[in-house]
């Protein structure tokens, strides 16, 4: 992959993080035996100079984490774990955040919490590259969307255009 025209494909992970790229995997995205505080500390290892201030900002933005920061991550609900994973990725102040199926396996309430957080992160200026099964929800706030069919790009356009395209709705999204 390329950033600003410069290939970054073979960089080690710590250098990719320093390049401003955050990543939240679909599963196993927190350390369940560690506390919320410890999970965030691990995420901040590349930003030691600004760590304390960044952790304060994270806790200010994610009150649920602040109120439970000494709890084990394994005791969190699925939605809370996903919020923790997002917060840990944000500790490094990424300019782009890669999210892999952030709503997979979550309850409807947790899905709302996670998508509200993603929208707020994007509104704060962080670019989001989102792979998501809940296409309707993802496209509802996407600047640009791509609909894949059997691994190939079938449709692309602005999120709102894809949501109103009769072919896309009929074939991929169902009734809105």
PDB file of C-alpha atoms in Angstrom:
ATOM      1  CA  UNK A   1       0.000   0.000   0.000  1.00  0.00           C
ATOM      2  CA  UNK A   2       1.015   3.613  -0.516  1.00  0.00           C
ATOM      3  CA  UNK A   3       0.757   6.746   1.604  1.00  0.00           C
ATOM      4  CA  UNK A   4       1.359  10.056  -0.152  1.00  0.00           C
ATOM      5  CA  UNK A   5       2.823   8.145  -3.082  1.00  0.00           C
ATOM      6  CA  UNK A   6       5.380   6.281  -0.954  1.00  0.00           C
ATOM      7  CA  UNK A   7       5.193   2.494  -0.658  1.00  0.00           C
ATOM      8  CA  UNK A   8       4.667   1.242   2.887  1.00  0.00           C
ATOM      9  CA  UNK A   9       3.878  -2.422   2.185  1.00  0.00           C
ATOM     10  CA  UNK A  10       6.887  -4.026   3.852  1.00  0.00           C
ATOM     11  CA  UNK A  11       7.245  -1.745   6.855  1.00  0.00           C
ATOM     12  CA  UNK A  12       7.241  -3.401  10.284  1.00  0.00           C
ATOM     13  CA  UNK A  13       4.131  -2.784  12.358  1.00  0.00           C
ATOM     14  CA  UNK A  14       5.683  -0.227  14.719  1.00  0.00           C
ATOM     15  CA  UNK A  15       6.733   1.906  11.743  1.00  0.00           C
ATOM     16  CA  UNK A  16       3.278   1.664  10.190  1.00  0.00           C
ATOM     17  CA  UNK A  17       1.847   2.964  13.473  1.00  0.00           C
ATOM     18  CA  UNK A  18       4.359   5.814  13.454  1.00  0.00           C
ATOM     19  CA  UNK A  19       3.235   6.646   9.903  1.00  0.00           C
ATOM     20  CA  UNK A  20      -0.183   7.474  11.341  1.00  0.00           C
ATOM     21  CA  UNK A  21      -2.120   4.297  10.633  1.00  0.00           C
ATOM     22  CA  UNK A  22      -4.300   2.706  13.291  1.00  0.00           C
ATOM     23  CA  UNK A  23      -5.909  -0.713  12.991  1.00  0.00           C
ATOM     24  CA  UNK A  24      -8.713  -2.436  14.854  1.00  0.00           C
ATOM     25  CA  UNK A  25      -9.083  -6.133  13.964  1.00  0.00           C
ATOM     26  CA  UNK A  26     -12.446  -7.878  13.951  1.00  0.00           C
ATOM     27  CA  UNK A  27     -11.657 -10.334  16.736  1.00  0.00           C
ATOM     28  CA  UNK A  28      -9.103 -10.643  19.516  1.00  0.00           C
ATOM     29  CA  UNK A  29      -8.782  -6.872  19.546  1.00  0.00           C
ATOM     30  CA  UNK A  30      -8.239  -6.413  23.294  1.00  0.00           C
ATOM     31  CA  UNK A  31      -6.191  -8.225  25.917  1.00  0.00           C
ATOM     32  CA  UNK A  32      -8.923  -9.706  28.158  1.00  0.00           C
ATOM     33  CA  UNK A  33      -6.648 -10.490  31.122  1.00  0.00           C
ATOM     34  CA  UNK A  34      -5.391  -6.889  31.284  1.00  0.00           C
ATOM     35  CA  UNK A  35      -7.257  -3.890  32.659  1.00  0.00           C
ATOM     36  CA  UNK A  36      -8.666  -1.173  30.445  1.00  0.00           C
ATOM     37  CA  UNK A  37      -5.837   1.067  31.622  1.00  0.00           C
ATOM     38  CA  UNK A  38      -3.216  -1.565  30.729  1.00  0.00           C
ATOM     39  CA  UNK A  39      -4.769  -2.097  27.284  1.00  0.00           C
ATOM     40  CA  UNK A  40      -4.503   1.623  26.585  1.00  0.00           C
ATOM     41  CA  UNK A  41      -0.934   1.741  27.920  1.00  0.00           C
ATOM     42  CA  UNK A  42       0.045  -1.014  25.485  1.00  0.00           C
ATOM     43  CA  UNK A  43      -1.497   0.983  22.654  1.00  0.00           C
ATOM     44  CA  UNK A  44       0.534   4.030  23.593  1.00  0.00           C
ATOM     45  CA  UNK A  45       4.020   2.507  23.498  1.00  0.00           C
ATOM     46  CA  UNK A  46       4.967   4.443  20.351  1.00  0.00           C
ATOM     47  CA  UNK A  47       3.925   7.823  21.761  1.00  0.00           C
ATOM     48  CA  UNK A  48       5.634   7.899  25.147  1.00  0.00           C
ATOM     49  CA  UNK A  49       6.233  11.672  25.090  1.00  0.00           C
ATOM     50  CA  UNK A  50       2.551  12.523  24.818  1.00  0.00           C
ATOM     51  CA  UNK A  51       1.186   9.406  26.518  1.00  0.00           C
ATOM     52  CA  UNK A  52      -0.277  10.955  29.659  1.00  0.00           C
ATOM     53  CA  UNK A  53      -2.088  13.732  27.794  1.00  0.00           C
ATOM     54  CA  UNK A  54      -3.389  11.330  25.173  1.00  0.00           C
ATOM     55  CA  UNK A  55      -4.742   8.956  27.829  1.00  0.00           C
ATOM     56  CA  UNK A  56      -6.535  11.886  29.501  1.00  0.00           C
ATOM     57  CA  UNK A  57      -8.128  12.764  26.138  1.00  0.00           C
ATOM     58  CA  UNK A  58      -9.156   9.156  25.525  1.00  0.00           C
ATOM     59  CA  UNK A  59     -10.793   8.883  28.946  1.00  0.00           C
ATOM     60  CA  UNK A  60     -12.539  12.228  28.429  1.00  0.00           C
ATOM     61  CA  UNK A  61     -13.947  11.019  25.102  1.00  0.00           C
ATOM     62  CA  UNK A  62     -14.916   7.535  26.301  1.00  0.00           C
ATOM     63  CA  UNK A  63     -16.527   7.921  29.733  1.00  0.00           C
ATOM     64  CA  UNK A  64     -17.404   4.218  29.969  1.00  0.00           C
ATOM     65  CA  UNK A  65     -13.703   3.397  29.862  1.00  0.00           C
ATOM     66  CA  UNK A  66     -12.815   6.057  32.425  1.00  0.00           C
ATOM     67  CA  UNK A  67     -15.336   4.769  34.945  1.00  0.00           C
ATOM     68  CA  UNK A  68     -14.042   1.203  34.577  1.00  0.00           C
ATOM     69  CA  UNK A  69     -10.334   1.711  33.860  1.00  0.00           C
ATOM     70  CA  UNK A  70      -9.211  -0.742  36.557  1.00  0.00           C
ATOM     71  CA  UNK A  71     -11.597  -3.476  35.341  1.00  0.00           C
ATOM     72  CA  UNK A  72     -10.311  -6.380  33.264  1.00  0.00           C
ATOM     73  CA  UNK A  73     -11.121  -5.998  29.578  1.00  0.00           C
ATOM     74  CA  UNK A  74     -12.501  -9.539  29.644  1.00  0.00           C
ATOM     75  CA  UNK A  75     -15.343  -8.305  31.875  1.00  0.00           C
ATOM     76  CA  UNK A  76     -16.558  -5.798  29.283  1.00  0.00           C
ATOM     77  CA  UNK A  77     -19.500  -6.379  26.961  1.00  0.00           C
ATOM     78  CA  UNK A  78     -18.808  -6.888  23.258  1.00  0.00           C
ATOM     79  CA  UNK A  79     -19.636  -3.264  22.485  1.00  0.00           C
ATOM     80  CA  UNK A  80     -17.458  -1.983  25.316  1.00  0.00           C
ATOM     81  CA  UNK A  81     -14.570  -4.135  24.100  1.00  0.00           C
ATOM     82  CA  UNK A  82     -14.958  -2.653  20.640  1.00  0.00           C
ATOM     83  CA  UNK A  83     -14.927   0.870  22.124  1.00  0.00           C
ATOM     84  CA  UNK A  84     -11.747  -0.071  24.020  1.00  0.00           C
ATOM     85  CA  UNK A  85     -10.167  -1.364  20.800  1.00  0.00           C
ATOM     86  CA  UNK A  86     -11.062   1.915  19.037  1.00  0.00           C
ATOM     87  CA  UNK A  87      -9.667   3.921  21.945  1.00  0.00           C
ATOM     88  CA  UNK A  88      -6.437   1.929  21.979  1.00  0.00           C
ATOM     89  CA  UNK A  89      -5.956   2.614  18.264  1.00  0.00           C
ATOM     90  CA  UNK A  90      -6.602   6.329  18.849  1.00  0.00           C
ATOM     91  CA  UNK A  91      -3.890   6.629  21.508  1.00  0.00           C
ATOM     92  CA  UNK A  92      -1.330   6.882  18.690  1.00  0.00           C
ATOM     93  CA  UNK A  93      -3.205   9.800  17.042  1.00  0.00           C
ATOM     94  CA  UNK A  94      -3.620   8.100  13.664  1.00  0.00           C
ATOM     95  CA  UNK A  95      -4.541  10.065  10.573  1.00  0.00           C
ATOM     96  CA  UNK A  96      -6.260   6.980   9.155  1.00  0.00           C
ATOM     97  CA  UNK A  97      -7.997   4.201  11.033  1.00  0.00           C
ATOM     98  CA  UNK A  98      -8.549   0.771   9.470  1.00  0.00           C
ATOM     99  CA  UNK A  99     -11.564  -1.021  10.950  1.00  0.00           C
ATOM    100  CA  UNK A 100     -12.388  -4.654  10.242  1.00  0.00           C
ATOM    101  CA  UNK A 101     -16.063  -5.502  10.853  1.00  0.00           C
ATOM    102  CA  UNK A 102     -16.474  -3.385  14.009  1.00  0.00           C
ATOM    103  CA  UNK A 103     -20.131  -4.376  14.458  1.00  0.00           C
ATOM    104  CA  UNK A 104     -19.695  -8.140  14.004  1.00  0.00           C
ATOM    105  CA  UNK A 105     -21.441 -10.094  16.736  1.00  0.00           C
ATOM    106  CA  UNK A 106     -22.674  -7.051  18.642  1.00  0.00           C
ATOM    107  CA  UNK A 107     -26.145  -6.315  19.971  1.00  0.00           C
ATOM    108  CA  UNK A 108     -28.180  -3.549  18.271  1.00  0.00           C
ATOM    109  CA  UNK A 109     -27.486  -1.198  21.205  1.00  0.00           C
ATOM    110  CA  UNK A 110     -23.746  -1.901  21.036  1.00  0.00           C
ATOM    111  CA  UNK A 111     -23.774  -1.417  17.255  1.00  0.00           C
ATOM    112  CA  UNK A 112     -25.237   2.062  17.781  1.00  0.00           C
ATOM    113  CA  UNK A 113     -22.564   2.900  20.362  1.00  0.00           C
ATOM    114  CA  UNK A 114     -19.758   1.688  18.111  1.00  0.00           C
ATOM    115  CA  UNK A 115     -21.029   3.469  14.994  1.00  0.00           C
ATOM    116  CA  UNK A 116     -21.619   6.680  16.958  1.00  0.00           C
ATOM    117  CA  UNK A 117     -18.000   6.474  18.127  1.00  0.00           C
ATOM    118  CA  UNK A 118     -16.736   5.824  14.592  1.00  0.00           C
ATOM    119  CA  UNK A 119     -18.720   8.803  13.291  1.00  0.00           C
ATOM    120  CA  UNK A 120     -17.325  11.040  16.057  1.00  0.00           C
ATOM    121  CA  UNK A 121     -13.774   9.876  15.280  1.00  0.00           C
ATOM    122  CA  UNK A 122     -14.303  10.682  11.612  1.00  0.00           C
ATOM    123  CA  UNK A 123     -15.866  14.058  12.446  1.00  0.00           C
ATOM    124  CA  UNK A 124     -12.714  14.822  14.484  1.00  0.00           C
ATOM    125  CA  UNK A 125     -10.658  14.539  11.292  1.00  0.00           C
ATOM    126  CA  UNK A 126      -9.495  10.921  11.284  1.00  0.00           C
ATOM    127  CA  UNK A 127     -10.007   9.173   7.946  1.00  0.00           C
ATOM    128  CA  UNK A 128     -11.739   5.819   8.259  1.00  0.00           C
ATOM    129  CA  UNK A 129     -11.289   2.781   6.034  1.00  0.00           C
ATOM    130  CA  UNK A 130     -14.104   0.486   7.065  1.00  0.00           C
ATOM    131  CA  UNK A 131     -14.838  -3.104   6.079  1.00  0.00           C
ATOM    132  CA  UNK A 132     -18.326  -3.756   7.373  1.00  0.00           C
ATOM    133  CA  UNK A 133     -21.133  -6.286   7.037  1.00  0.00           C
ATOM    134  CA  UNK A 134     -23.752  -3.709   8.050  1.00  0.00           C
ATOM    135  CA  UNK A 135     -23.561  -1.918   4.713  1.00  0.00           C
ATOM    136  CA  UNK A 136     -26.592   0.295   5.277  1.00  0.00           C
ATOM    137  CA  UNK A 137     -25.176   1.729   8.469  1.00  0.00           C
ATOM    138  CA  UNK A 138     -21.643   2.103   7.103  1.00  0.00           C
ATOM    139  CA  UNK A 139     -22.784   3.780   3.886  1.00  0.00           C
ATOM    140  CA  UNK A 140     -25.029   6.177   5.814  1.00  0.00           C
ATOM    141  CA  UNK A 141     -21.991   8.214   6.870  1.00  0.00           C
ATOM    142  CA  UNK A 142     -19.411   7.222   4.259  1.00  0.00           C
ATOM    143  CA  UNK A 143     -17.918   9.789   1.939  1.00  0.00           C
ATOM    144  CA  UNK A 144     -17.147   6.977  -0.485  1.00  0.00           C
ATOM    145  CA  UNK A 145     -18.268   3.372  -0.590  1.00  0.00           C
ATOM    146  CA  UNK A 146     -17.434   0.221  -2.477  1.00  0.00           C
ATOM    147  CA  UNK A 147     -19.819  -2.719  -2.736  1.00  0.00           C
ATOM    148  CA  UNK A 148     -18.039  -5.999  -3.344  1.00  0.00           C
ATOM    149  CA  UNK A 149     -19.563  -9.031  -5.002  1.00  0.00           C
ATOM    150  CA  UNK A 150     -17.560 -12.253  -4.773  1.00  0.00           C
ATOM    151  CA  UNK A 151     -14.414 -10.270  -4.020  1.00  0.00           C
ATOM    152  CA  UNK A 152     -14.804  -7.871  -6.922  1.00  0.00           C
ATOM    153  CA  UNK A 153     -15.824  -4.244  -6.879  1.00  0.00           C
ATOM    154  CA  UNK A 154     -19.408  -4.230  -8.172  1.00  0.00           C
ATOM    155  CA  UNK A 155     -20.402  -0.641  -7.335  1.00  0.00           C
ATOM    156  CA  UNK A 156     -18.678   2.455  -6.037  1.00  0.00           C
ATOM    157  CA  UNK A 157     -19.719   5.991  -5.250  1.00  0.00           C
ATOM    158  CA  UNK A 158     -20.714   8.324  -2.473  1.00  0.00           C
ATOM    159  CA  UNK A 159     -22.350   6.519   0.413  1.00  0.00           C
ATOM    160  CA  UNK A 160     -25.669   8.320  -0.029  1.00  0.00           C
ATOM    161  CA  UNK A 161     -25.671   7.566  -3.780  1.00  0.00           C
ATOM    162  CA  UNK A 162     -25.131   3.859  -3.164  1.00  0.00           C
ATOM    163  CA  UNK A 163     -27.901   3.818  -0.564  1.00  0.00           C
ATOM    164  CA  UNK A 164     -30.331   5.276  -3.100  1.00  0.00           C
ATOM    165  CA  UNK A 165     -29.191   3.234  -6.124  1.00  0.00           C
ATOM    166  CA  UNK A 166     -32.081   0.825  -6.872  1.00  0.00           C
ATOM    167  CA  UNK A 167     -29.732  -1.906  -8.141  1.00  0.00           C
ATOM    168  CA  UNK A 168     -27.521  -1.755  -5.059  1.00  0.00           C
ATOM    169  CA  UNK A 169     -30.528  -1.696  -2.751  1.00  0.00           C
ATOM    170  CA  UNK A 170     -32.240  -4.591  -4.517  1.00  0.00           C
ATOM    171  CA  UNK A 171     -29.188  -6.822  -4.886  1.00  0.00           C
ATOM    172  CA  UNK A 172     -27.203  -6.083  -1.717  1.00  0.00           C
ATOM    173  CA  UNK A 173     -29.070  -4.046   0.847  1.00  0.00           C
ATOM    174  CA  UNK A 174     -32.675  -5.203   0.752  1.00  0.00           C
ATOM    175  CA  UNK A 175     -35.549  -2.892   1.622  1.00  0.00           C
ATOM    176  CA  UNK A 176     -34.492   0.263   3.417  1.00  0.00           C
TER     177      UNK A 176
END
